[in-house]
Short mmCIF file of C-alpha atoms in Angstrom, two decimals:
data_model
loop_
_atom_site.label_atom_id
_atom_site.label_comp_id
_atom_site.label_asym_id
_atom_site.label_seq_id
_atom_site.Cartn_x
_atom_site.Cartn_y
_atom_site.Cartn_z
CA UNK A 1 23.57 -30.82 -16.33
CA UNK A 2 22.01 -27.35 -14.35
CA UNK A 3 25.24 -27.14 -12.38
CA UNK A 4 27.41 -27.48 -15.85
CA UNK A 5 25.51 -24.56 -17.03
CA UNK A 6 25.86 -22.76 -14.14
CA UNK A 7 29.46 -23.13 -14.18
CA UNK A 8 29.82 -22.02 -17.86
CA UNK A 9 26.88 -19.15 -17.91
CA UNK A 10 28.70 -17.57 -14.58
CA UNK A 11 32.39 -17.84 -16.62
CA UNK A 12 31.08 -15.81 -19.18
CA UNK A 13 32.24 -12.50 -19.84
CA UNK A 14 28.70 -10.64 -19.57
CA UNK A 15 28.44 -12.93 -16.45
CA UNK A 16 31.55 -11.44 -15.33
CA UNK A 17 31.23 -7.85 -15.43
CA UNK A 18 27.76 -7.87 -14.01
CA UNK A 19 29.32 -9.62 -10.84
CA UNK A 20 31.99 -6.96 -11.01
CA UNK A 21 30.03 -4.15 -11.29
CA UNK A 22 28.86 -3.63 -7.86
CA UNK A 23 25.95 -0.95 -8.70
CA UNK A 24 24.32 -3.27 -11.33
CA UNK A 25 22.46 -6.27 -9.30
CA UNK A 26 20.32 -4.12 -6.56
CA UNK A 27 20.11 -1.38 -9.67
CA UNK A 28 18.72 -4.61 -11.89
CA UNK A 29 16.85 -5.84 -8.69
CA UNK A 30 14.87 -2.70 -7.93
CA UNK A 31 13.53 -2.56 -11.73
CA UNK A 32 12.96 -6.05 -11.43
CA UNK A 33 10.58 -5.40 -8.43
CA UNK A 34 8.97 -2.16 -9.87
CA UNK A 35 7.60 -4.06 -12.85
CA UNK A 36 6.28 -6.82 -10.10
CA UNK A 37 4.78 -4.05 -8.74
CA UNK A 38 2.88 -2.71 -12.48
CA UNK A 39 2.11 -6.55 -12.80
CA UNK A 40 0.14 -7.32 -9.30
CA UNK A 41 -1.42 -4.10 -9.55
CA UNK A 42 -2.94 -4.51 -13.08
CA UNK A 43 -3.56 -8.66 -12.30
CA UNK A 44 -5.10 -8.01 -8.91
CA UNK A 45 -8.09 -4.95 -10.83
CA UNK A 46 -8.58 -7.27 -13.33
CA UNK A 47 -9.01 -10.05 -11.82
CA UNK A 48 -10.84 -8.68 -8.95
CA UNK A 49 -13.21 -7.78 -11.55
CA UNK A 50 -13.57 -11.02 -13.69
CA UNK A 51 -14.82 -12.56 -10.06
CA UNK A 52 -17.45 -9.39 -9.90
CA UNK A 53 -16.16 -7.74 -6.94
CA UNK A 54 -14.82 -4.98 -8.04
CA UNK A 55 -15.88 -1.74 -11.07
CA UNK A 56 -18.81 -3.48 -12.63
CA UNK A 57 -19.59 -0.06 -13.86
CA UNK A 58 -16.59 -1.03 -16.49
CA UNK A 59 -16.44 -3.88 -18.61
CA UNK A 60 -14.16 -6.60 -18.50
CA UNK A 61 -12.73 -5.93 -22.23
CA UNK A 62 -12.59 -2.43 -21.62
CA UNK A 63 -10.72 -2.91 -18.42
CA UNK A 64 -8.17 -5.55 -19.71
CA UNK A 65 -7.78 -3.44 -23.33
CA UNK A 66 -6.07 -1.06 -20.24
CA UNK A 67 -4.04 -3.02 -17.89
CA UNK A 68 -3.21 -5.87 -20.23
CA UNK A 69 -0.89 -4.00 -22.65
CA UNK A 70 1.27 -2.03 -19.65
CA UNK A 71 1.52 -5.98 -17.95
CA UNK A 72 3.18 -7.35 -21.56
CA UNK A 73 5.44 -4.25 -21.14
CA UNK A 74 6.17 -4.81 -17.53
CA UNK A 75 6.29 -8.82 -18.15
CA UNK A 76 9.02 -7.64 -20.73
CA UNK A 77 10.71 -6.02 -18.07
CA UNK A 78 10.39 -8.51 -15.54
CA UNK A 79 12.19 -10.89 -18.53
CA UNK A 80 15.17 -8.94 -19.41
CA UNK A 81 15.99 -7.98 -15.83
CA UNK A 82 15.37 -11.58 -14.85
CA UNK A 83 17.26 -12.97 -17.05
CA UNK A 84 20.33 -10.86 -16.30
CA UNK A 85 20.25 -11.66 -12.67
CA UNK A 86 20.57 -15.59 -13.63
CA UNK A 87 23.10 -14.72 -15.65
CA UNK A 88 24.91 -12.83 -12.99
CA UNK A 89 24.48 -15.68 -10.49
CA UNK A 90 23.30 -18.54 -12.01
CA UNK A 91 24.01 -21.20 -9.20
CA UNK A 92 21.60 -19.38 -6.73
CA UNK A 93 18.75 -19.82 -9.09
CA UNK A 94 18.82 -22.40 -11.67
CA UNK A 95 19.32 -25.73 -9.17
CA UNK A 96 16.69 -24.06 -7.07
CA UNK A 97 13.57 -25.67 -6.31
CA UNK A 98 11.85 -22.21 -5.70
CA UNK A 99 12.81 -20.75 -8.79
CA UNK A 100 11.94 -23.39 -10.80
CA UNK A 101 8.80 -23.71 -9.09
CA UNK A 102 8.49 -19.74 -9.87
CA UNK A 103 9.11 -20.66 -13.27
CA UNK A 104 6.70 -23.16 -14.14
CA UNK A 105 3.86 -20.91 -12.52
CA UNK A 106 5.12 -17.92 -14.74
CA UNK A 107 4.23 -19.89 -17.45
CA UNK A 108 0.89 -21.19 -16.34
CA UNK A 109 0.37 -17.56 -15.41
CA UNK A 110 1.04 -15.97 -18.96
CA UNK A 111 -0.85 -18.95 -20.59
CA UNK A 112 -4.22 -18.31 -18.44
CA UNK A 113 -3.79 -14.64 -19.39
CA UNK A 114 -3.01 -15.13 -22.91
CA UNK A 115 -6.50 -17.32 -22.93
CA UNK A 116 -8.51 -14.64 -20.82
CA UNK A 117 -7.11 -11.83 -23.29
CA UNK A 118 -8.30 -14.25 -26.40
CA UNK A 119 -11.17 -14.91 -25.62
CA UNK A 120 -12.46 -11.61 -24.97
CA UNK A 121 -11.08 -10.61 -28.46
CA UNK A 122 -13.62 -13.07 -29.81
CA UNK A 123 -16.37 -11.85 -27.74
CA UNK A 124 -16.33 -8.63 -25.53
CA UNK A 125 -18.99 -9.99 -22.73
CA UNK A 126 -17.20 -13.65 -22.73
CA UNK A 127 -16.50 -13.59 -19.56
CA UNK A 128 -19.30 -11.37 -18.09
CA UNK A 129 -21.57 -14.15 -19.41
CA UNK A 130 -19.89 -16.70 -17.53
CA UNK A 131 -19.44 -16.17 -14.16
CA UNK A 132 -18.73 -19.13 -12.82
CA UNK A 133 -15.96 -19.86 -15.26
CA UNK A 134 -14.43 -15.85 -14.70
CA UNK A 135 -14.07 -16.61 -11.26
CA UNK A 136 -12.01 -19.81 -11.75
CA UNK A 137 -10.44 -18.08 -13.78
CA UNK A 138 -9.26 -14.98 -11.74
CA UNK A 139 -8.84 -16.78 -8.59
CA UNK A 140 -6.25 -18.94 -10.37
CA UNK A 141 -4.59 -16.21 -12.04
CA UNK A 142 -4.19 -14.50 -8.59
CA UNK A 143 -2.87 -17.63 -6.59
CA UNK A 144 -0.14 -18.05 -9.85
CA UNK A 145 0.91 -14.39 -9.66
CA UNK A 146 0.90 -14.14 -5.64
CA UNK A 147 2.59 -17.90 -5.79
CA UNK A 148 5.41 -16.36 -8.46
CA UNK A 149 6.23 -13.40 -6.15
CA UNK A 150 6.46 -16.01 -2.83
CA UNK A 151 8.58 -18.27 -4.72
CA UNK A 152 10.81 -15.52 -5.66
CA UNK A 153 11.36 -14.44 -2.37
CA UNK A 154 11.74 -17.82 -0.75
CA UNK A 155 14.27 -18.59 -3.44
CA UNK A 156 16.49 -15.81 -1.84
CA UNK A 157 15.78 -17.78 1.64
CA UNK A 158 16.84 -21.05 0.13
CA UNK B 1 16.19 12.22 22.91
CA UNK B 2 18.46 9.36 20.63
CA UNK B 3 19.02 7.66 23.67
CA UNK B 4 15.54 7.06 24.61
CA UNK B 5 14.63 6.08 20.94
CA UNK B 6 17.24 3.54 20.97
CA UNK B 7 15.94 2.57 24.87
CA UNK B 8 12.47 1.69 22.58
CA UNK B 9 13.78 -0.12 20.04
CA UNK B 10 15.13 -2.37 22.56
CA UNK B 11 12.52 -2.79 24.91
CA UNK B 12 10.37 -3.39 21.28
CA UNK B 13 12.74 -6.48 19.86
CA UNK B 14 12.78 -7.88 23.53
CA UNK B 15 8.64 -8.33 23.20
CA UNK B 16 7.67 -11.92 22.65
CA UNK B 17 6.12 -11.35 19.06
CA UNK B 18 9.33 -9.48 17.93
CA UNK B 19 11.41 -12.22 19.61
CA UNK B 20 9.21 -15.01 18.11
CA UNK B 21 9.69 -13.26 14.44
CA UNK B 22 13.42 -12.76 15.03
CA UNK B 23 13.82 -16.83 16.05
CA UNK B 24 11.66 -18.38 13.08
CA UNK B 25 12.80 -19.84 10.02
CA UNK B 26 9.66 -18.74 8.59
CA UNK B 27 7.82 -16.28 10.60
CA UNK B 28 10.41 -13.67 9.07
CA UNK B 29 10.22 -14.54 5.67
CA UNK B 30 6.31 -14.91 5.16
CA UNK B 31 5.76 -11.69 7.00
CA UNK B 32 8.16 -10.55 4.38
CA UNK B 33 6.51 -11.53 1.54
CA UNK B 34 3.30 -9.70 2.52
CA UNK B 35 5.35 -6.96 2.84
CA UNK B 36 6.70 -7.39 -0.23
CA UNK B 37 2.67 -8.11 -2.03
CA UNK B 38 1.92 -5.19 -0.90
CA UNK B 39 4.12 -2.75 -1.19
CA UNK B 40 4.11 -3.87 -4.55
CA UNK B 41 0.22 -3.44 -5.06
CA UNK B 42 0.80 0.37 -3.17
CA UNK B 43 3.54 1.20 -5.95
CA UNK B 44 1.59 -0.36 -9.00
CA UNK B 45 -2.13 1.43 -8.16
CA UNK B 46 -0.25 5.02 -6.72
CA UNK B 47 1.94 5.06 -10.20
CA UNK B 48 -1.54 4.50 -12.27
CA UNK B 49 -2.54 7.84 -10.75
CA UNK B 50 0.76 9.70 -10.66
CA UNK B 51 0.93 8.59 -14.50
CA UNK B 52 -2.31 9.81 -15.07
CA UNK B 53 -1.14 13.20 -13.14
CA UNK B 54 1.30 13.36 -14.98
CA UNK B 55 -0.63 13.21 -18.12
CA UNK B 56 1.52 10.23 -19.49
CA UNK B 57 -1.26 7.79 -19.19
CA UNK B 58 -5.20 6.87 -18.97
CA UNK B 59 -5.57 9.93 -20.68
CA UNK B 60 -9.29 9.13 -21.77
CA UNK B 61 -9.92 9.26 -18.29
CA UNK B 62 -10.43 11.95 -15.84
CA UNK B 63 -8.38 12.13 -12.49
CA UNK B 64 -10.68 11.69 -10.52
CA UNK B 65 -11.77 8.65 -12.18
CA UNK B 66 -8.78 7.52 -11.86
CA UNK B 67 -8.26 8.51 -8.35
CA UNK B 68 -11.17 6.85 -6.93
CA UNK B 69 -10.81 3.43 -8.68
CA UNK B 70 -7.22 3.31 -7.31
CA UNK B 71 -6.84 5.18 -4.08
CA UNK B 72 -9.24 1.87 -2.04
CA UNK B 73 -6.11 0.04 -3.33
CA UNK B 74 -3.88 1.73 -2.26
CA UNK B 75 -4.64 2.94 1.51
CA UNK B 76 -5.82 -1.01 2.19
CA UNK B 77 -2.50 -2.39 0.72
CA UNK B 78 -0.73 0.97 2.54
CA UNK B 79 -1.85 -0.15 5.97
CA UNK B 80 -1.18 -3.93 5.16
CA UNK B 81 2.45 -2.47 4.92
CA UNK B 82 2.47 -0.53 7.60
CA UNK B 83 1.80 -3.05 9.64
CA UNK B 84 3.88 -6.05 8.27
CA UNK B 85 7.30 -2.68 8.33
CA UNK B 86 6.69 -2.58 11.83
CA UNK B 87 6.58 -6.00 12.82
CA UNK B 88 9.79 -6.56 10.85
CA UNK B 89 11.11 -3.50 12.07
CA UNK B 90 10.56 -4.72 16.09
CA UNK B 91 12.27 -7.90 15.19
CA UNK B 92 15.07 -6.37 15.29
CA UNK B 93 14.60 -2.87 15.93
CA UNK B 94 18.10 -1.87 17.00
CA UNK B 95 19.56 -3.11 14.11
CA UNK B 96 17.13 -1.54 11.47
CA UNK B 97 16.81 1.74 13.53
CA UNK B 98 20.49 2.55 12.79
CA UNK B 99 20.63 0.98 9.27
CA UNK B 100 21.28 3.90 6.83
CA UNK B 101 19.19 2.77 4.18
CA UNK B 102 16.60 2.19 6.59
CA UNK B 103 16.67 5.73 8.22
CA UNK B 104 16.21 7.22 4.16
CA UNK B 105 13.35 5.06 3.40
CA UNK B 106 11.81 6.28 6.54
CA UNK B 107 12.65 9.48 5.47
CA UNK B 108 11.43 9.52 2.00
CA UNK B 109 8.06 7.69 2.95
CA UNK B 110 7.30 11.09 5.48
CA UNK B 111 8.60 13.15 1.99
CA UNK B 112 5.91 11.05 0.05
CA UNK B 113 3.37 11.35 2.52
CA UNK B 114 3.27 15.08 2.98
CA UNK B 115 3.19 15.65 -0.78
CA UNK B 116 0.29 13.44 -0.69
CA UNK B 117 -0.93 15.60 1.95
CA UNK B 118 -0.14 18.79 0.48
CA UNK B 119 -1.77 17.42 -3.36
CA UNK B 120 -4.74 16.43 -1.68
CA UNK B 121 -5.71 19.53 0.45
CA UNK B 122 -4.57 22.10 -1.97
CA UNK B 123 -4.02 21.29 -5.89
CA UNK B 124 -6.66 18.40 -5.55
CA UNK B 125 -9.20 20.46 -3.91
CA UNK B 126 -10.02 22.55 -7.26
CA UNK B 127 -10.14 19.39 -9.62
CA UNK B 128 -13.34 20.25 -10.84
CA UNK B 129 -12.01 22.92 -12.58
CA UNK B 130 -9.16 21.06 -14.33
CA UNK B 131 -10.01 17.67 -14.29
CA UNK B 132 -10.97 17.28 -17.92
CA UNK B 133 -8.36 20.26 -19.38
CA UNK B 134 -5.23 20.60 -18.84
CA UNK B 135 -3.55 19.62 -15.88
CA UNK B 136 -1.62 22.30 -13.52
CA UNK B 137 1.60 22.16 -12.76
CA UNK B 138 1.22 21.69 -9.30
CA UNK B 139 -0.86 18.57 -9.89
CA UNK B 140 2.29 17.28 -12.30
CA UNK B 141 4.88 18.07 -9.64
CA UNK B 142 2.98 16.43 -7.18
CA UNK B 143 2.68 13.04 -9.49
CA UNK B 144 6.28 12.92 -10.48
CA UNK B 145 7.38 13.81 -7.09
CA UNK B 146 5.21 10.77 -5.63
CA UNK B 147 7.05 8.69 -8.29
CA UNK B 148 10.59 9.38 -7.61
CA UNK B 149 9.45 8.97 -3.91
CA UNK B 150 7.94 5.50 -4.26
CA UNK B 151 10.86 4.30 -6.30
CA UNK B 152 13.59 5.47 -4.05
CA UNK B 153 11.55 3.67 -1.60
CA UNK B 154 10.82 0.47 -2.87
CA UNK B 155 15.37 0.74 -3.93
CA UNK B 156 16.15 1.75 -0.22
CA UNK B 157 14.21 -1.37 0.66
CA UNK B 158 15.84 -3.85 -1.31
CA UNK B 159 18.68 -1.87 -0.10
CA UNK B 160 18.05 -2.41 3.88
CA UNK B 161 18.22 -6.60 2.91
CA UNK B 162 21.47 -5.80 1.30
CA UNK B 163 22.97 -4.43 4.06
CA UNK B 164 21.25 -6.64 7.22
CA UNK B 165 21.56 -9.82 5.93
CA UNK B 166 24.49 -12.16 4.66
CA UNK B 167 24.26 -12.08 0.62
#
C-alpha cells in the first residue's frame, strides 16, 4: 500500500513543482530545522525544570504558560514544512523505518505534553507536588524529543 | 599562507580519529546528530534573547532576566558544537575547507561572534539603565543582527550536506 501512495502523492502536481523548484526543499528544510530548534530549546527549560534542576525560582505553570504556546506555533511549523517535504519525496520517507519510528514518538511526544500542559491547568503546583512523577515525566519527554530529532536524521542515512 | 592551511587540513583528516570518523557507518552520523541537538538548542535559547532584544517577546521580563536564564544554555550547547564542527570538519577537512557553503558559515559564525562581542562589552554594559524602558537601538541591531546570523548559519549548514554528500 505505502509504495502505491508514494507513487501517486509524488505524481501529483504540488508534488511536482516542489521537485522542480530547486530553491524550495533546503528553503523548506532550513525552516523545518529552525522550528526544531524553538522546540528543543523550550522542551529541554521546561523539562529541565519539571525534574528540579533547573529555575526553581519560577514555577512550573508560569514557565510552561511561556514556552508552551511558541512550541504549538513551532510544532505548527514543524507540520506544514514536514508535510511538504513528504509530499515532495514521498518514497524516501513514508516506507522508512526511521521516519515512522519518528512518527510514532511525535505523537507520544505531543500526547505527554498535552497531559503535562492539562494538568497544570487544573492545578498550578501539580507537578511541583509530585516530584517523582515530574521527573518521569520530563525525562521521557526529553528522550521522545531527542529520539524524534535522531530518527530524523538517521532517516536521511537510511 | 593557503598552501599551508590546506597542508593542515590534510595532515588533520590523515589523524586516526578523523580517519576512524571518515570510515564508520555510524561514527559520522551520531557525531552528527549531536551536532545537529545542539546547534539546535544554541539557535532556540540565543533567539529567546535576541527576541526579547528585540522587544518582540518576553516582554514582562527584563533582559537581563532573560539573559542569564538563557546564556548557561547557550555557551554549554555552543562548545558541544564546537567540538562535534571540528571533528566533522577533520574527517574530511580538505573537502569541507574548500566547500563554499562551508567557508560562509565559517564566515558568518566570526560575524555573529563579534557582534556578540561588541553587544556585550559596549550596549550591554549600561543595561541597568535601560533594562526595564525602552530598549536602544544598538541593543535591537545587535538582536536582529544575531538572528539573521544564526539563521544563515544553521541554512549554510544544511547547505554544506547538500553539496558533500550524494542526495
Amino acid at each position: 500500500m505505502i509504495p502505491e501512495i508514494c507513487d501517486w502523492l509524488s505524481s501529483t502536481r504540488v508534488s511536482q513543482v516542489i521537485q522542480d523548484i530547486s530553491w524550495i526543499i533546503p528553503t523548506v528544510q532550513s525552516l523545518h530545522i529552525l522550528s526544531v530548534a524553538v522546540v528543543m530549546s523550550s522542551m529541554a527549560m521546561l523539562d529541565l525544570r519539571l525534574m528540579g534542576l533547573t529555575a526553581r525560582r519560577q514555577s512550573v505553570s508560569v514557565m510552561a504558560a511561556r514556552l508552551l504556546p511558541r512550541m504549538w506555533i513551532a510544532l505548527i511549523v514543524l507540520t506544514i514544512t514536514g508535510a511538504t517535504l513528504v509530499i515532495a519525496e514521498p518514497a524516501r520517507d513514508l516506507p522508512n523505518p526511521a521516519f515512522q519510528l519518528k512518527m510514532a514518538m511525535l505523537v507520544a511526544a505531543i500526547v505527554l505534553t498535552a497531559i503535562v500542559r492539562r494538568n497544570i491547568k487544573k492545578d498550578e503546583g501539580f507537578w511541583e507536588a509530585r516530584p517523582g512523577t515530574a521527573r518521569l515525566a520530563a525525562a521521557a519527554s526529553l528522550l521522545l524529543w531527542v529520539g524524534i530529532v535522531v530518527a530524523g536524521r538517521w532517516s536521511a542515512y537510511l | 599562507m593557503l598552501m599551508l592551511v590546506r597542508e593542515i587540513c590534510l595532515r588533520l583528516q590523515e589523524t586516526s580519529f578523523a580517519t576512524a570518523i571518515r570510515e564508520s557507518r555510524w561514527l559520522f552520523p551520531t557525531i552528527e546528530t549531536l551536532h545537529v541537538l545542539a546547534t539546535g538548542l544554541v539557535v532556540g535559547t540565543i533567539a529567546m534573547l535576541d527576541l526579547r532584544l528585540l522587544n518582540l517577546a518576553s516582554r514582562d521580563r527584563s533582559v537581563r532576566e532573560v539573559s542569564q536564564e538563557v546564556l548557561p544554555w547557550t555557551w554549554g550547547s555552543f562548545a558541544c558544537a564546537a567540538i562535534t564542527g571540528v571533528l566533522l570538519f577533520s574527517s574530511d577537512a580538505v573537502k569541507y575547507y574548500g566547500n563554499l557553503q562551508f567557508r560562509a558559515k565559517m564566515v558568518l559564525l566570526a560575524l555573529g561572534g563579534l557582534n556578540t562581542l561588541i553587544f556585550e562589552l559596549g550596549t550591554f554594559r549600561g543595561v541597568a539603565a535601560w533594562d526595564r524602558g525602552r530598549t536602544p537601538l544598538a541593543a535591537k541591531f545587535a538582536g536582529g543582527v544575531s538572528l539573521i546570523f544564526w539563521i544563515g548559519v544553521v541554512t549554510l549548514g544544511r547547505w554544506i550536506g547538500f553539496t558533500t554528500t550524494l542526495q
